[in-house]
Every structure is written in structure tokens, then in C-alpha cells.
Amino acid sequence: MTHNLELAGVGAHFRAFISYSHADAKFAHWLHRRLENFRMAENGELLRPIFIDHAELVAGGDLSAQVRDAIARSEALIVVASPAARDSRWVAQEIALFRELHPDRPILAALHRGEPGAAFPEALLAQAGAAVEPLAADFRRKQDGRRLALLKIVAGLTGVPLDRLVHRDAQARQRRVMAVTAFAVLIILVLAILLLAAIRARAEAERRRAETEGMVEFMLTDLRQKLKGVGRLEIMSTVNERAMAHYAGERDLRSLPAETLERRARLLQAMTEDDLQTTGEMARGQSEAAEAYRVTEDLLRREPDNTDRIFNHAQSEYWVGYAAYLRRDFATTEKHWQTYRTLAERLVAIDPAQAKWQRELAYAEGNLCARELAEPADPIAALPYCVAARNAMERVATGLPHDLDARLDLANRYAWQADALAGAGDIAGALDLRRHQKLLVTAAAREFPKDARVDEARLLAEIGLGRALMHAGRGGEARAAAAQASEIAELLHRKDPANQNWAGWNRLIAGIAAAQ
């Protein structure tokens, strides 16, 4: 294996030497890449070279000549601390050699796994017979976390104050968020150019189709999530229309590959979501849902055991059912949402460990819960579905503790179960679940402070809590919740004035505010 020593050139000095147990190799190499690509704001210089040994040390030997030479020419030592590192003779030898050669140079500990007492090598805790406390950055998720801990290591290597580094990092993150909207506009322009270009030859047509298909996939996934996060779905509507124009030029859709047809159906489903939930274009949304349904049904008929086909047709079943739900055609809703649950159960049966399929089952149970809670409500019939939806989503959220969607979905399941309990007469139980819902979204707001979906969840939690308090006869507390909801609603309206849902919730808030 090649050493960084050779790549740096004979006689080069290293900014740091990374000492680690090979049990921690994945983390150590991640740390090496992040440090070497860290650019200092003052002079634009990169923190490189940093030495990391890629070779496996053989048992029963001593440190290699290359490693000894690299330690001799390193300005600092970074020790990846873990239980494996504490037991590693090589890590201990590297620490001892560095202290022997450079008693006045810094040694930094990057705590990767385990508690400090079980992770710090003994050689790190003593120098010249006296106990020392190493400069440590805690990379564990519930401590400093990787972002802050990395900045601590950089501060230790460069002498730049940590607060200055944190401030610059925050500024850089803010610039990236602001760039999302600009990037979306750029994608629209690029897509428009691609779609307006005349396709004159088959080979050119295939090349352009491949490019456009990739962009559609991006818009359906990464771009859509980012635009939801900043509350700018009016841009998404324009992007959807541009993407659909690509398919409008096809004379015979049946001649398209299955993957292209499926992607087009997913685009129709996204447009259905926007029209039914945001713009209020009900007729158009129903038409889009029906067209997507015909495509996904045909694709599933061709490949009945393909999980992608099952999943995408399940989405069509949901949206057709949801359109009927908005029309209060509950018989049609029941038919499609029961089929949706059947398809979700098939996915779970195929791969029970797949969190995505477990989430679909939670959605399906939640749909049936919501159906039974619609007027005329049957809260007793709704409760089993509501409980099943909550339990399934709790499994998903437990397995994906940092997944924002899972946490917001779980908060919704608390809300539905609370409504079912309230309808069944258990006001105290409903109030308890509403408080749990608020705790969930409040915690999410701390972790994702700029995401509009979290603000929307906070609004719904305050409205739900206010209604529960109103039903419990606690008018003063209900009005306080309504005041909180009103502030959040105003914030959301300023972000996206075109969103019909956010504007409509003011009527619910007004009803709570008038509670006696």
C-alpha cells in the first residue's frame, strides 16, 4: 500500500499525524479527508498534508521506518480514541514516540466510540510520570457531533479560536441554504433549454432523453425535498410543468421504457399532491391522479412481484382515494385505501427489515384511521387503525432517529389517535397525546430550525392542543395555544402566500381563540 509520506515528498512536514486502531479505519480515513480538505478563511490554505498510515501493521514488529519518519516530521498528533485504540500497542507506541520527539507539540484526541475512561489510551493520559488531560473533541452523535468536533480539531491544529471557526461555519451553511432557490431556478432554465431543443436524430434524441430523465429524477427527490424545506412549492409547480412538457412530445407513451413510464407517473403523483394540498386545483389534481393510476396499474400487471411497481401503484391507490376523500366520496376512499394497505402488507412481507415498507404500512393504517374520523366520524372504529398506525410509525422513527419525515409522521399519528380518543370520550387521554405530539415537533424544531415542514407541524400541534384544551373546558390555555398557532401561521404565510392549507388553518385558530 502507498503511504502519504511518499505522496508528500521526501523532506515534507506534516500538519498532523493521525494515530488510530485499524478497527477505527473508516472513521480515521473520513477524518483525514475532512481535515485535508478544510480551507482556512484567512489565507485560503488547505490543512495538508496530514499523514495517515494505510498499511496494516504486521504482528510482532515495531513501528515502520516510514511511520517513525512521519511522526518526526509532524507538527501535531491526532489520536482516534476508542476501546480498540486503548488496547492497541501500535497507538501506544506512536503516542510515546511523538512525546519523546516533540514534548512541546500538541496531542489532540478525537473521541470516536466509548466513554473517555474506556477509550483514551493510557499513554495519552500520562507524560513524564504525571497525569495529563488531553485536548479532546467528542465526535459521538449525542455529544459534540461531527461538525463541531471537527472544528475543535481544526482549532487545535491552527490556533484559530473555536468561536471564530464556528461563526464562519454557520455563515457558510447559511450561504448554502440561500443557494438552493437559485439552484432551483438554474435547473428550470437548463430543463427549459433541453425541452425546447429540437430532436433531429434518434441518437441525439436518446442522449437528450437520458439527460432529461436524470433531471426529472432529481426534481422528484432531492430538489423537491429542498423546496419543501424552504416552503417554496410555487417553484416546484413550474418545474413540474416543464418536466411534463418533456413527456407531452411523445406520440406513443406505450413505446417508452417501463422506467420512463413509471417516472412520469411519479411526476403526475407529485403534481397531484401539489394541486390537492397546496394550490387547491381539485379537478386538475383528480385528473392527474387518475392518469398516474392507469400507468402504475398497467406496470404492476406486467411485473406483479416487482417491489418498485408495487410501491408506485400503492401511491396511486392513495392519491385516487385521497381525491375521493376530499369529495367526501368515502366509499371510493375506503376501496382504494384498503387496497393501499394490502399492497403495503405485500411489501413488508417481501422485506420486513426495509424501513421504507414499514413506513408505507404505517401510512396505510393512518389513512384508514383518518377515514373513520371523517364526518360522520366513528371514533371507536377508528381507534384500532390509529393505534396500529402509531405503533408502526414508532418502529420506523426508532430505527431512523434522525429522519425528519419519520418524526413528523409520528407526530401526525399521535394527533389522529388523540382525535379518536376525544371522539370516544377520553378527553384526558387525547390531551396527553396532544402534549406528546407537541414535544416531538418542538424537539424537531430545535434540530431543523429552518425547515418549513417543521413549522407546519408546530402549527398543527398547537391547533390540536388548543382544541383538546377547549374540549377539556380549559379555555385560557386553549387561547394561549391559539395565540402560538397564530404566530406560526403568520410566519408560514409570509414564506409561501400561495399555500392554501396554511391560510385555511386560520379559521381553526379563530375558533379556538373564541373558546370560553
Short mmCIF file of C-alpha atoms in Angstrom, two decimals:
data_model
loop_
_atom_site.label_atom_id
_atom_site.label_comp_id
_atom_site.label_asym_id
_atom_site.label_seq_id
_atom_site.Cartn_x
_atom_site.Cartn_y
_atom_site.Cartn_z
CA MET A 1 0.00 0.00 0.00
CA THR A 2 1.17 3.57 -0.67
CA HIS A 3 1.89 5.88 2.27
CA ASN A 4 1.05 9.58 2.33
CA LEU A 5 4.71 10.05 3.23
CA GLU A 6 5.69 9.12 -0.29
CA LEU A 7 2.98 11.28 -1.84
CA ALA A 8 4.03 14.33 0.17
CA GLY A 9 7.60 14.13 -0.98
CA VAL A 10 10.80 13.49 0.88
CA GLY A 11 11.60 16.16 3.43
CA ALA A 12 7.99 17.46 3.66
CA HIS A 13 6.49 18.39 7.01
CA PHE A 14 3.04 17.20 8.04
CA ARG A 15 0.40 19.37 9.73
CA ALA A 16 -0.56 16.34 11.80
CA PHE A 17 -0.17 12.59 12.15
CA ILE A 18 -3.35 10.52 12.67
CA SER A 19 -2.86 7.57 15.03
CA TYR A 20 -5.66 5.01 15.06
CA SER A 21 -6.54 1.36 15.56
CA HIS A 22 -7.42 -0.35 12.32
CA ALA A 23 -10.78 -1.20 13.88
CA ASP A 24 -11.49 2.54 13.50
CA ALA A 25 -10.08 2.82 9.97
CA LYS A 26 -13.31 4.00 8.34
CA PHE A 27 -13.68 6.92 10.76
CA ALA A 28 -9.96 7.74 10.66
CA HIS A 29 -9.94 8.00 6.88
CA TRP A 30 -13.09 10.15 6.97
CA LEU A 31 -11.37 12.46 9.46
CA HIS A 32 -8.27 12.56 7.25
CA ARG A 33 -10.28 13.57 4.18
CA ARG A 34 -12.23 16.26 6.02
CA LEU A 35 -9.11 17.79 7.55
CA GLU A 36 -7.10 17.80 4.33
CA ASN A 37 -10.00 19.49 2.51
CA PHE A 38 -10.57 22.11 5.21
CA ARG A 39 -9.73 25.53 3.79
CA MET A 40 -8.68 28.35 6.14
CA ALA A 41 -10.64 31.57 5.63
CA GLU A 42 -7.66 33.83 6.40
CA ASN A 43 -5.38 32.71 3.58
CA GLY A 44 -7.33 30.08 1.64
CA GLU A 45 -4.75 27.40 2.51
CA LEU A 46 -5.75 23.77 2.96
CA LEU A 47 -4.84 21.83 6.10
CA ARG A 48 -2.47 19.49 4.32
CA PRO A 49 -0.55 17.36 4.19
CA ILE A 50 -1.81 15.22 7.09
CA PHE A 51 -0.24 11.80 7.46
CA ILE A 52 -2.33 8.64 7.81
CA ASP A 53 -0.85 5.17 7.50
CA HIS A 54 -2.73 2.98 5.00
CA ALA A 55 -0.66 -0.15 5.65
CA GLU A 56 -1.67 -2.97 8.01
CA LEU A 57 0.98 -3.35 10.72
CA VAL A 58 2.27 -6.90 11.00
CA ALA A 59 2.07 -8.66 14.35
CA GLY A 60 5.19 -8.90 16.44
CA GLY A 61 7.05 -5.99 14.84
CA ASP A 62 7.87 -2.41 15.61
CA LEU A 63 6.77 0.85 14.03
CA SER A 64 7.87 1.05 10.40
CA ALA A 65 10.62 3.40 9.34
CA GLN A 66 8.09 5.39 7.29
CA VAL A 67 5.80 5.85 10.29
CA ARG A 68 8.70 6.89 12.55
CA ASP A 69 9.87 9.36 9.94
CA ALA A 70 6.35 10.79 9.53
CA ILE A 71 5.98 11.23 13.30
CA ALA A 72 9.34 13.01 13.42
CA ARG A 73 8.12 15.48 10.78
CA SER A 74 4.60 16.08 12.16
CA GLU A 75 3.55 19.30 13.88
CA ALA A 76 0.79 17.61 15.92
CA LEU A 77 -0.61 14.20 16.76
CA ILE A 78 -4.31 13.29 16.45
CA VAL A 79 -5.32 10.13 18.32
CA VAL A 80 -8.59 8.46 17.31
CA ALA A 81 -9.80 7.36 20.75
CA SER A 82 -11.89 4.22 21.17
CA PRO A 83 -11.79 1.00 23.21
CA ALA A 84 -9.86 -0.59 20.32
CA ALA A 85 -7.33 2.26 20.35
CA ARG A 86 -6.87 1.91 24.11
CA ASP A 87 -5.92 -1.76 23.61
CA SER A 88 -3.69 -1.09 20.59
CA ARG A 89 0.06 -1.41 21.17
CA TRP A 90 0.71 0.50 17.94
CA VAL A 91 -1.29 3.53 19.05
CA ALA A 92 0.54 3.50 22.38
CA GLN A 93 3.92 3.33 20.61
CA GLU A 94 3.02 6.21 18.29
CA ILE A 95 1.93 8.39 21.23
CA ALA A 96 5.11 7.55 23.17
CA LEU A 97 7.35 8.26 20.18
CA PHE A 98 5.65 11.57 19.43
CA ARG A 99 6.03 12.71 23.05
CA GLU A 100 9.67 11.64 23.04
CA LEU A 101 10.44 13.57 19.84
CA HIS A 102 8.12 16.56 20.39
CA PRO A 103 7.38 17.09 24.09
CA ASP A 104 6.10 20.62 23.41
CA ARG A 105 3.84 19.88 20.45
CA PRO A 106 0.05 19.32 20.81
CA ILE A 107 -1.66 15.95 21.02
CA LEU A 108 -5.39 16.03 20.21
CA ALA A 109 -7.87 13.26 20.99
CA ALA A 110 -10.74 12.54 18.58
CA LEU A 111 -13.19 10.51 20.68
CA HIS A 112 -14.93 8.18 18.24
CA ARG A 113 -16.52 5.41 20.33
CA GLY A 114 -16.91 4.55 24.01
CA GLU A 115 -16.63 6.62 27.16
CA PRO A 116 -13.37 8.54 27.76
CA GLY A 117 -12.23 6.21 30.54
CA ALA A 118 -12.56 3.20 28.27
CA ALA A 119 -11.39 4.90 25.07
CA PHE A 120 -8.33 7.05 25.87
CA PRO A 121 -5.06 5.08 25.62
CA GLU A 122 -3.08 5.09 28.87
CA ALA A 123 -0.10 6.65 27.07
CA LEU A 124 -2.34 9.62 26.27
CA LEU A 125 -3.18 10.25 29.94
CA ALA A 126 0.34 10.47 31.33
CA GLN A 127 3.53 12.34 30.45
CA ALA A 128 6.85 12.07 32.27
CA GLY A 129 5.11 10.15 35.07
CA ALA A 130 2.49 12.87 35.64
CA ALA A 131 -1.21 12.64 34.77
CA VAL A 132 -2.35 14.91 31.92
CA GLU A 133 -5.76 15.72 30.48
CA PRO A 134 -5.68 15.56 26.67
CA LEU A 135 -7.31 18.16 24.45
CA ALA A 136 -10.34 16.22 23.22
CA ALA A 137 -13.08 16.62 20.60
CA ASP A 138 -16.07 14.31 21.10
CA PHE A 139 -17.33 13.08 17.72
CA ARG A 140 -20.12 10.98 19.24
CA ARG A 141 -23.57 11.84 17.94
CA LYS A 142 -25.10 12.95 21.25
CA GLN A 143 -22.04 14.95 22.32
CA ASP A 144 -20.18 17.48 20.15
CA GLY A 145 -21.22 15.72 16.95
CA ARG A 146 -19.03 15.52 13.86
CA ARG A 147 -19.39 19.14 12.69
CA LEU A 148 -18.44 20.84 16.00
CA ALA A 149 -15.83 18.22 16.92
CA LEU A 150 -14.09 18.68 13.55
CA LEU A 151 -13.91 22.42 14.18
CA LYS A 152 -12.35 21.73 17.61
CA ILE A 153 -9.63 19.65 15.95
CA VAL A 154 -9.01 22.43 13.39
CA ALA A 155 -8.79 24.98 16.22
CA GLY A 156 -6.23 22.81 18.00
CA LEU A 157 -4.13 22.44 14.84
CA THR A 158 -4.23 26.08 13.74
CA GLY A 159 -4.58 28.10 16.91
CA VAL A 160 -7.64 29.90 15.46
CA PRO A 161 -10.25 30.45 18.23
CA LEU A 162 -13.09 27.94 18.13
CA ASP A 163 -15.82 30.59 18.28
CA ARG A 164 -14.42 32.21 15.14
CA LEU A 165 -14.42 28.88 13.31
CA VAL A 166 -18.00 28.12 14.45
CA HIS A 167 -19.16 31.55 13.29
CA ARG A 168 -17.59 31.10 9.84
CA ASP A 169 -19.07 27.60 9.54
CA ALA A 170 -22.54 28.94 10.34
CA GLN A 171 -22.13 31.64 7.69
CA ALA A 172 -21.10 29.04 5.11
CA ARG A 173 -24.14 26.88 5.91
CA GLN A 174 -26.43 29.89 5.55
CA ARG A 175 -24.97 30.66 2.12
CA ARG A 176 -25.62 27.07 1.05
CA VAL A 177 -29.28 27.29 2.10
CA MET A 178 -29.71 30.56 0.25
CA ALA A 179 -28.20 28.92 -2.84
CA VAL A 180 -30.94 26.26 -3.01
CA THR A 181 -33.55 28.57 -4.54
CA ALA A 182 -31.05 29.99 -7.00
CA PHE A 183 -30.01 26.48 -7.94
CA ALA A 184 -33.66 25.51 -8.49
CA VAL A 185 -34.11 28.41 -10.90
CA LEU A 186 -30.97 27.30 -12.71
CA ILE A 187 -32.37 23.78 -13.05
CA ILE A 188 -35.59 25.21 -14.51
CA LEU A 189 -33.64 27.16 -17.10
CA VAL A 190 -31.50 24.17 -18.01
CA LEU A 191 -34.57 21.97 -18.31
CA ALA A 192 -36.39 24.55 -20.44
CA ILE A 193 -33.44 24.71 -22.81
CA LEU A 194 -33.34 20.92 -23.07
CA LEU A 195 -37.08 20.62 -23.67
CA LEU A 196 -37.21 23.39 -26.29
CA ALA A 197 -34.33 21.97 -28.30
CA ALA A 198 -35.42 20.15 -31.44
CA ILE A 199 -34.57 16.43 -31.52
CA ARG A 200 -33.41 15.81 -35.10
CA ALA A 201 -31.83 12.38 -34.91
CA ARG A 202 -32.51 9.19 -32.97
CA ALA A 203 -29.11 9.13 -31.30
CA GLU A 204 -29.45 12.78 -30.27
CA ALA A 205 -32.98 12.11 -29.04
CA GLU A 206 -31.78 9.25 -26.82
CA ARG A 207 -28.96 11.37 -25.42
CA ARG A 208 -31.29 14.25 -24.57
CA ARG A 209 -33.87 11.87 -23.09
CA ALA A 210 -31.26 10.41 -20.77
CA GLU A 211 -30.24 13.87 -19.60
CA THR A 212 -33.81 14.98 -19.03
CA GLU A 213 -34.79 11.77 -17.25
CA GLY A 214 -31.95 12.32 -14.80
CA MET A 215 -33.16 15.83 -14.09
CA VAL A 216 -36.74 14.65 -13.57
CA GLU A 217 -35.46 12.13 -11.05
CA PHE A 218 -33.56 14.89 -9.29
CA MET A 219 -36.66 17.08 -9.18
CA LEU A 220 -38.78 14.25 -7.79
CA THR A 221 -36.28 13.57 -5.00
CA ASP A 222 -33.59 15.99 -3.82
CA LEU A 223 -34.92 19.22 -5.29
CA ARG A 224 -38.49 18.56 -4.17
CA GLN A 225 -37.41 17.88 -0.59
CA LYS A 226 -35.26 21.01 -0.52
CA LEU A 227 -38.07 23.19 -1.84
CA LYS A 228 -40.46 21.74 0.72
CA GLY A 229 -37.90 22.54 3.39
CA VAL A 230 -37.81 26.23 2.44
CA GLY A 231 -41.54 26.50 1.73
CA ARG A 232 -41.28 27.38 -1.97
CA LEU A 233 -43.58 24.90 -3.71
CA GLU A 234 -44.69 27.52 -6.25
CA ILE A 235 -41.27 26.99 -7.85
CA MET A 236 -41.91 23.25 -7.78
CA SER A 237 -45.14 23.73 -9.75
CA THR A 238 -43.21 25.48 -12.52
CA VAL A 239 -40.59 22.73 -12.53
CA ASN A 240 -43.32 20.05 -12.70
CA GLU A 241 -44.91 21.71 -15.71
CA ARG A 242 -41.56 21.96 -17.52
CA ALA A 243 -40.84 18.31 -16.81
CA MET A 244 -44.28 17.20 -18.00
CA ALA A 245 -43.73 19.13 -21.24
CA HIS A 246 -40.91 16.67 -21.95
CA TYR A 247 -43.38 13.78 -21.99
CA ALA A 248 -46.03 15.75 -23.92
CA GLY A 249 -43.90 15.45 -27.05
CA GLU A 250 -44.14 11.65 -27.04
CA ARG A 251 -46.63 10.44 -29.66
CA ASP A 252 -46.95 6.93 -28.24
CA LEU A 253 -46.36 6.66 -24.49
CA ARG A 254 -46.69 2.87 -24.69
CA SER A 255 -43.41 2.75 -26.60
CA LEU A 256 -41.49 4.27 -23.69
CA PRO A 257 -39.43 2.04 -21.36
CA ALA A 258 -41.16 0.92 -18.14
CA GLU A 259 -38.80 3.04 -16.01
CA THR A 260 -39.66 6.16 -18.02
CA LEU A 261 -43.39 5.47 -17.75
CA GLU A 262 -43.03 4.93 -14.02
CA ARG A 263 -41.07 8.16 -13.60
CA ARG A 264 -43.76 10.03 -15.50
CA ALA A 265 -46.39 8.50 -13.19
CA ARG A 266 -44.40 9.62 -10.16
CA LEU A 267 -44.29 13.13 -11.61
CA LEU A 268 -48.08 13.05 -12.02
CA GLN A 269 -48.39 11.94 -8.39
CA ALA A 270 -46.20 14.86 -7.28
CA MET A 271 -48.37 17.25 -9.30
CA THR A 272 -51.45 15.66 -7.73
CA GLU A 273 -50.04 16.33 -4.28
CA ASP A 274 -49.33 19.97 -5.11
CA ASP A 275 -52.76 20.57 -6.66
CA LEU A 276 -54.81 18.79 -3.97
CA GLN A 277 -52.87 20.02 -0.94
CA THR A 278 -51.37 23.38 -1.93
CA THR A 279 -52.88 25.13 -4.94
CA GLY A 280 -56.48 23.92 -4.49
CA GLU A 281 -56.79 22.88 -8.17
CA MET A 282 -59.08 19.96 -7.30
CA ALA A 283 -60.26 18.95 -10.77
CA ARG A 284 -56.76 19.02 -12.21
CA GLY A 285 -55.40 17.06 -9.25
CA GLN A 286 -58.06 14.35 -9.67
CA SER A 287 -57.28 14.06 -13.38
CA GLU A 288 -53.54 13.73 -12.68
CA ALA A 289 -54.17 11.08 -10.02
CA ALA A 290 -56.36 9.06 -12.39
CA GLU A 291 -53.79 9.20 -15.19
CA ALA A 292 -50.97 8.10 -12.86
CA TYR A 293 -53.22 5.27 -11.62
CA ARG A 294 -53.74 3.87 -15.13
CA VAL A 295 -49.99 3.79 -15.77
CA THR A 296 -48.92 2.22 -12.46
CA GLU A 297 -51.75 -0.33 -12.62
CA ASP A 298 -50.57 -1.46 -16.06
CA LEU A 299 -46.92 -1.64 -14.98
CA LEU A 300 -47.84 -3.70 -11.90
CA ARG A 301 -49.89 -6.05 -14.06
CA ARG A 302 -46.78 -6.66 -16.19
CA GLU A 303 -44.46 -7.23 -13.18
CA PRO A 304 -46.61 -8.22 -10.17
CA ASP A 305 -43.64 -9.13 -7.92
CA ASN A 306 -41.50 -6.05 -8.62
CA THR A 307 -41.33 -4.02 -5.40
CA ASP A 308 -40.92 -0.72 -7.29
CA ARG A 309 -44.10 -1.44 -9.25
CA ILE A 310 -45.98 -2.42 -6.08
CA PHE A 311 -44.80 0.70 -4.26
CA ASN A 312 -45.65 3.13 -7.04
CA HIS A 313 -49.10 1.68 -7.60
CA ALA A 314 -49.70 1.91 -3.85
CA GLN A 315 -49.06 5.66 -4.17
CA SER A 316 -51.63 5.84 -6.96
CA GLU A 317 -54.17 3.99 -4.81
CA TYR A 318 -53.56 6.55 -2.08
CA TRP A 319 -53.95 9.65 -4.27
CA VAL A 320 -57.09 8.44 -6.03
CA GLY A 321 -58.50 7.62 -2.59
CA TYR A 322 -57.44 10.99 -1.25
CA ALA A 323 -59.13 12.84 -4.12
CA ALA A 324 -62.32 10.92 -3.31
CA TYR A 325 -61.85 11.76 0.37
CA LEU A 326 -61.79 15.48 -0.42
CA ARG A 327 -65.02 15.00 -2.42
CA ARG A 328 -66.47 13.15 0.63
CA ASP A 329 -66.95 10.06 -1.53
CA PHE A 330 -65.99 7.78 1.35
CA ALA A 331 -67.00 4.53 -0.34
CA THR A 332 -64.41 5.13 -3.08
CA THR A 333 -61.91 6.28 -0.47
CA GLU A 334 -62.40 3.06 1.52
CA LYS A 335 -61.89 0.90 -1.58
CA HIS A 336 -58.62 2.49 -2.64
CA TRP A 337 -57.14 2.91 0.84
CA GLN A 338 -57.86 -0.72 1.74
CA THR A 339 -56.04 -1.73 -1.46
CA TYR A 340 -53.20 0.58 -0.48
CA ARG A 341 -52.89 -1.25 2.84
CA THR A 342 -52.92 -4.62 1.07
CA LEU A 343 -50.05 -3.50 -1.18
CA ALA A 344 -48.11 -2.16 1.83
CA GLU A 345 -48.56 -5.52 3.59
CA ARG A 346 -47.16 -7.25 0.48
CA LEU A 347 -44.06 -5.03 0.59
CA VAL A 348 -43.49 -5.74 4.29
CA ALA A 349 -43.92 -9.47 3.67
CA ILE A 350 -41.26 -9.33 0.92
CA ASP A 351 -38.73 -7.49 3.11
CA PRO A 352 -39.77 -6.94 6.76
CA ALA A 353 -36.47 -5.21 7.60
CA GLN A 354 -36.97 -2.46 4.99
CA ALA A 355 -37.89 0.75 6.85
CA LYS A 356 -39.44 2.21 3.70
CA TRP A 357 -42.00 -0.60 3.56
CA GLN A 358 -42.76 -0.35 7.28
CA ARG A 359 -43.39 3.35 6.75
CA GLU A 360 -45.86 2.57 3.95
CA LEU A 361 -47.78 0.24 6.25
CA ALA A 362 -47.90 2.98 8.88
CA TYR A 363 -49.23 5.40 6.26
CA ALA A 364 -51.89 2.90 5.15
CA GLU A 365 -53.14 2.30 8.70
CA GLY A 366 -53.15 6.06 9.28
CA ASN A 367 -55.24 6.65 6.16
CA LEU A 368 -57.94 4.28 7.40
CA CYS A 369 -57.79 5.93 10.81
CA ALA A 370 -58.36 9.34 9.16
CA ARG A 371 -61.17 7.90 7.04
CA GLU A 372 -63.07 6.72 10.13
CA LEU A 373 -62.56 10.10 11.81
CA ALA A 374 -64.12 12.00 8.87
CA GLU A 375 -67.69 13.18 9.33
CA PRO A 376 -69.77 11.27 10.16
CA ALA A 377 -66.97 10.08 12.48
CA ASP A 378 -66.80 6.63 14.04
CA PRO A 379 -64.02 7.01 16.65
CA ILE A 380 -64.50 3.50 18.03
CA ALA A 381 -63.91 2.01 14.56
CA ALA A 382 -61.01 4.41 14.02
CA LEU A 383 -59.08 3.55 17.20
CA PRO A 384 -57.58 0.17 16.07
CA TYR A 385 -56.30 1.76 12.85
CA CYS A 386 -54.97 4.80 14.73
CA VAL A 387 -53.12 2.65 17.28
CA ALA A 388 -51.69 0.39 14.54
CA ALA A 389 -50.52 3.46 12.59
CA ARG A 390 -48.82 4.97 15.62
CA ASN A 391 -47.11 1.69 16.60
CA ALA A 392 -45.83 1.12 13.06
CA MET A 393 -44.51 4.67 12.76
CA GLU A 394 -42.84 4.43 16.18
CA ARG A 395 -40.90 1.43 14.85
CA VAL A 396 -39.82 3.48 11.85
CA ALA A 397 -38.84 6.52 13.94
CA THR A 398 -36.89 4.33 16.39
CA GLY A 399 -34.91 2.80 13.54
CA LEU A 400 -34.33 6.20 11.91
CA PRO A 401 -33.82 8.55 14.89
CA HIS A 402 -32.53 11.46 12.77
CA ASP A 403 -35.04 11.15 9.93
CA LEU A 404 -37.19 14.30 9.96
CA ASP A 405 -40.01 12.78 7.91
CA ALA A 406 -40.33 9.84 10.32
CA ARG A 407 -40.53 12.17 13.31
CA LEU A 408 -43.16 14.40 11.69
CA ASP A 409 -45.15 11.37 10.57
CA LEU A 410 -45.10 10.02 14.12
CA ALA A 411 -46.37 13.36 15.42
CA ASN A 412 -49.30 13.09 12.98
CA ARG A 413 -50.12 9.60 14.25
CA TYR A 414 -50.26 10.95 17.80
CA ALA A 415 -52.72 13.58 16.54
CA TRP A 416 -55.02 11.06 14.87
CA GLN A 417 -55.09 8.79 17.90
CA ALA A 418 -55.82 11.84 20.06
CA ASP A 419 -58.81 12.71 17.86
CA ALA A 420 -60.10 9.15 18.09
CA LEU A 421 -59.82 9.16 21.89
CA ALA A 422 -61.53 12.54 22.11
CA GLY A 423 -64.37 11.28 19.93
CA ALA A 424 -64.68 8.22 22.15
CA GLY A 425 -64.95 10.45 25.23
CA ASP A 426 -61.44 10.02 26.64
CA ILE A 427 -60.55 13.73 26.82
CA ALA A 428 -57.68 13.21 29.28
CA GLY A 429 -56.08 10.59 27.03
CA ALA A 430 -56.46 12.84 23.99
CA LEU A 431 -54.88 15.77 25.84
CA ASP A 432 -51.91 13.61 26.87
CA LEU A 433 -51.29 12.51 23.26
CA ARG A 434 -51.52 16.10 22.04
CA ARG A 435 -48.85 17.10 24.53
CA HIS A 436 -46.63 14.26 23.27
CA GLN A 437 -47.19 15.50 19.72
CA LYS A 438 -46.07 18.99 20.71
CA LEU A 439 -42.95 17.62 22.45
CA LEU A 440 -42.00 15.71 19.27
CA VAL A 441 -42.28 18.68 16.93
CA THR A 442 -40.63 21.04 19.40
CA ALA A 443 -37.60 18.73 19.53
CA ALA A 444 -37.58 18.55 15.72
CA ALA A 445 -37.66 22.36 15.53
CA ARG A 446 -34.51 22.55 17.60
CA GLU A 447 -32.70 20.21 15.22
CA PHE A 448 -34.19 21.59 11.97
CA PRO A 449 -34.89 25.27 12.76
CA LYS A 450 -35.20 26.46 9.15
CA ASP A 451 -37.39 23.72 7.71
CA ALA A 452 -40.88 24.91 6.79
CA ARG A 453 -42.29 21.40 7.28
CA VAL A 454 -41.33 21.60 10.95
CA ASP A 455 -43.08 24.98 11.28
CA GLU A 456 -46.17 23.44 9.70
CA ALA A 457 -46.02 20.55 12.18
CA ARG A 458 -45.68 23.03 15.06
CA LEU A 459 -48.75 24.88 13.79
CA LEU A 460 -50.81 21.68 13.65
CA ALA A 461 -49.61 20.64 17.10
CA GLU A 462 -50.68 23.97 18.63
CA ILE A 463 -54.07 23.81 16.89
CA GLY A 464 -54.60 20.21 18.04
CA LEU A 465 -53.55 21.00 21.60
CA GLY A 466 -55.79 24.09 21.64
CA ARG A 467 -58.80 22.06 20.51
CA ALA A 468 -58.11 19.36 23.12
CA LEU A 469 -57.83 22.01 25.84
CA MET A 470 -61.04 23.63 24.60
CA HIS A 471 -62.89 20.29 24.84
CA ALA A 472 -61.44 19.81 28.33
CA GLY A 473 -63.00 23.13 29.40
CA ARG A 474 -59.65 24.88 29.79
CA GLY A 475 -60.39 27.97 27.72
CA GLY A 476 -57.49 30.11 28.92
CA GLU A 477 -54.88 27.51 28.00
CA ALA A 478 -56.68 26.87 24.71
CA ARG A 479 -56.49 30.56 23.79
CA ALA A 480 -52.77 30.61 24.65
CA ALA A 481 -52.23 27.70 22.24
CA ALA A 482 -54.25 29.58 19.61
CA ALA A 483 -52.01 32.61 20.03
CA GLN A 484 -48.93 30.44 19.47
CA ALA A 485 -50.55 28.87 16.41
CA SER A 486 -51.41 32.31 15.02
CA GLU A 487 -47.77 33.43 15.20
CA ILE A 488 -46.60 30.30 13.37
CA ALA A 489 -49.36 30.65 10.74
CA GLU A 490 -48.24 34.20 10.00
CA LEU A 491 -44.65 33.02 9.63
CA LEU A 492 -45.72 30.30 7.17
CA HIS A 493 -47.93 32.68 5.21
CA ARG A 494 -45.01 35.05 4.72
CA LYS A 495 -42.88 32.16 3.42
CA ASP A 496 -45.49 30.96 0.91
CA PRO A 497 -48.57 33.20 0.43
CA ALA A 498 -49.92 30.82 -2.26
CA ASN A 499 -50.25 27.82 0.09
CA GLN A 500 -53.99 27.36 0.62
CA ASN A 501 -53.61 24.97 3.56
CA TRP A 502 -51.67 27.44 5.67
CA ALA A 503 -54.19 30.22 5.01
CA GLY A 504 -57.19 27.98 5.78
CA TRP A 505 -55.94 26.95 9.19
CA ASN A 506 -56.59 30.49 10.45
CA ARG A 507 -60.28 29.58 10.68
CA LEU A 508 -59.48 26.76 13.10
CA ILE A 509 -57.26 29.08 15.12
CA ALA A 510 -60.04 31.67 15.32
CA GLY A 511 -62.45 29.05 16.64
CA ILE A 512 -60.05 28.09 19.43
CA ALA A 513 -59.31 31.73 20.25
CA ALA A 514 -63.04 32.29 20.80
CA ALA A 515 -63.26 29.40 23.29
CA GLN A 516 -64.98 30.20 26.59
#
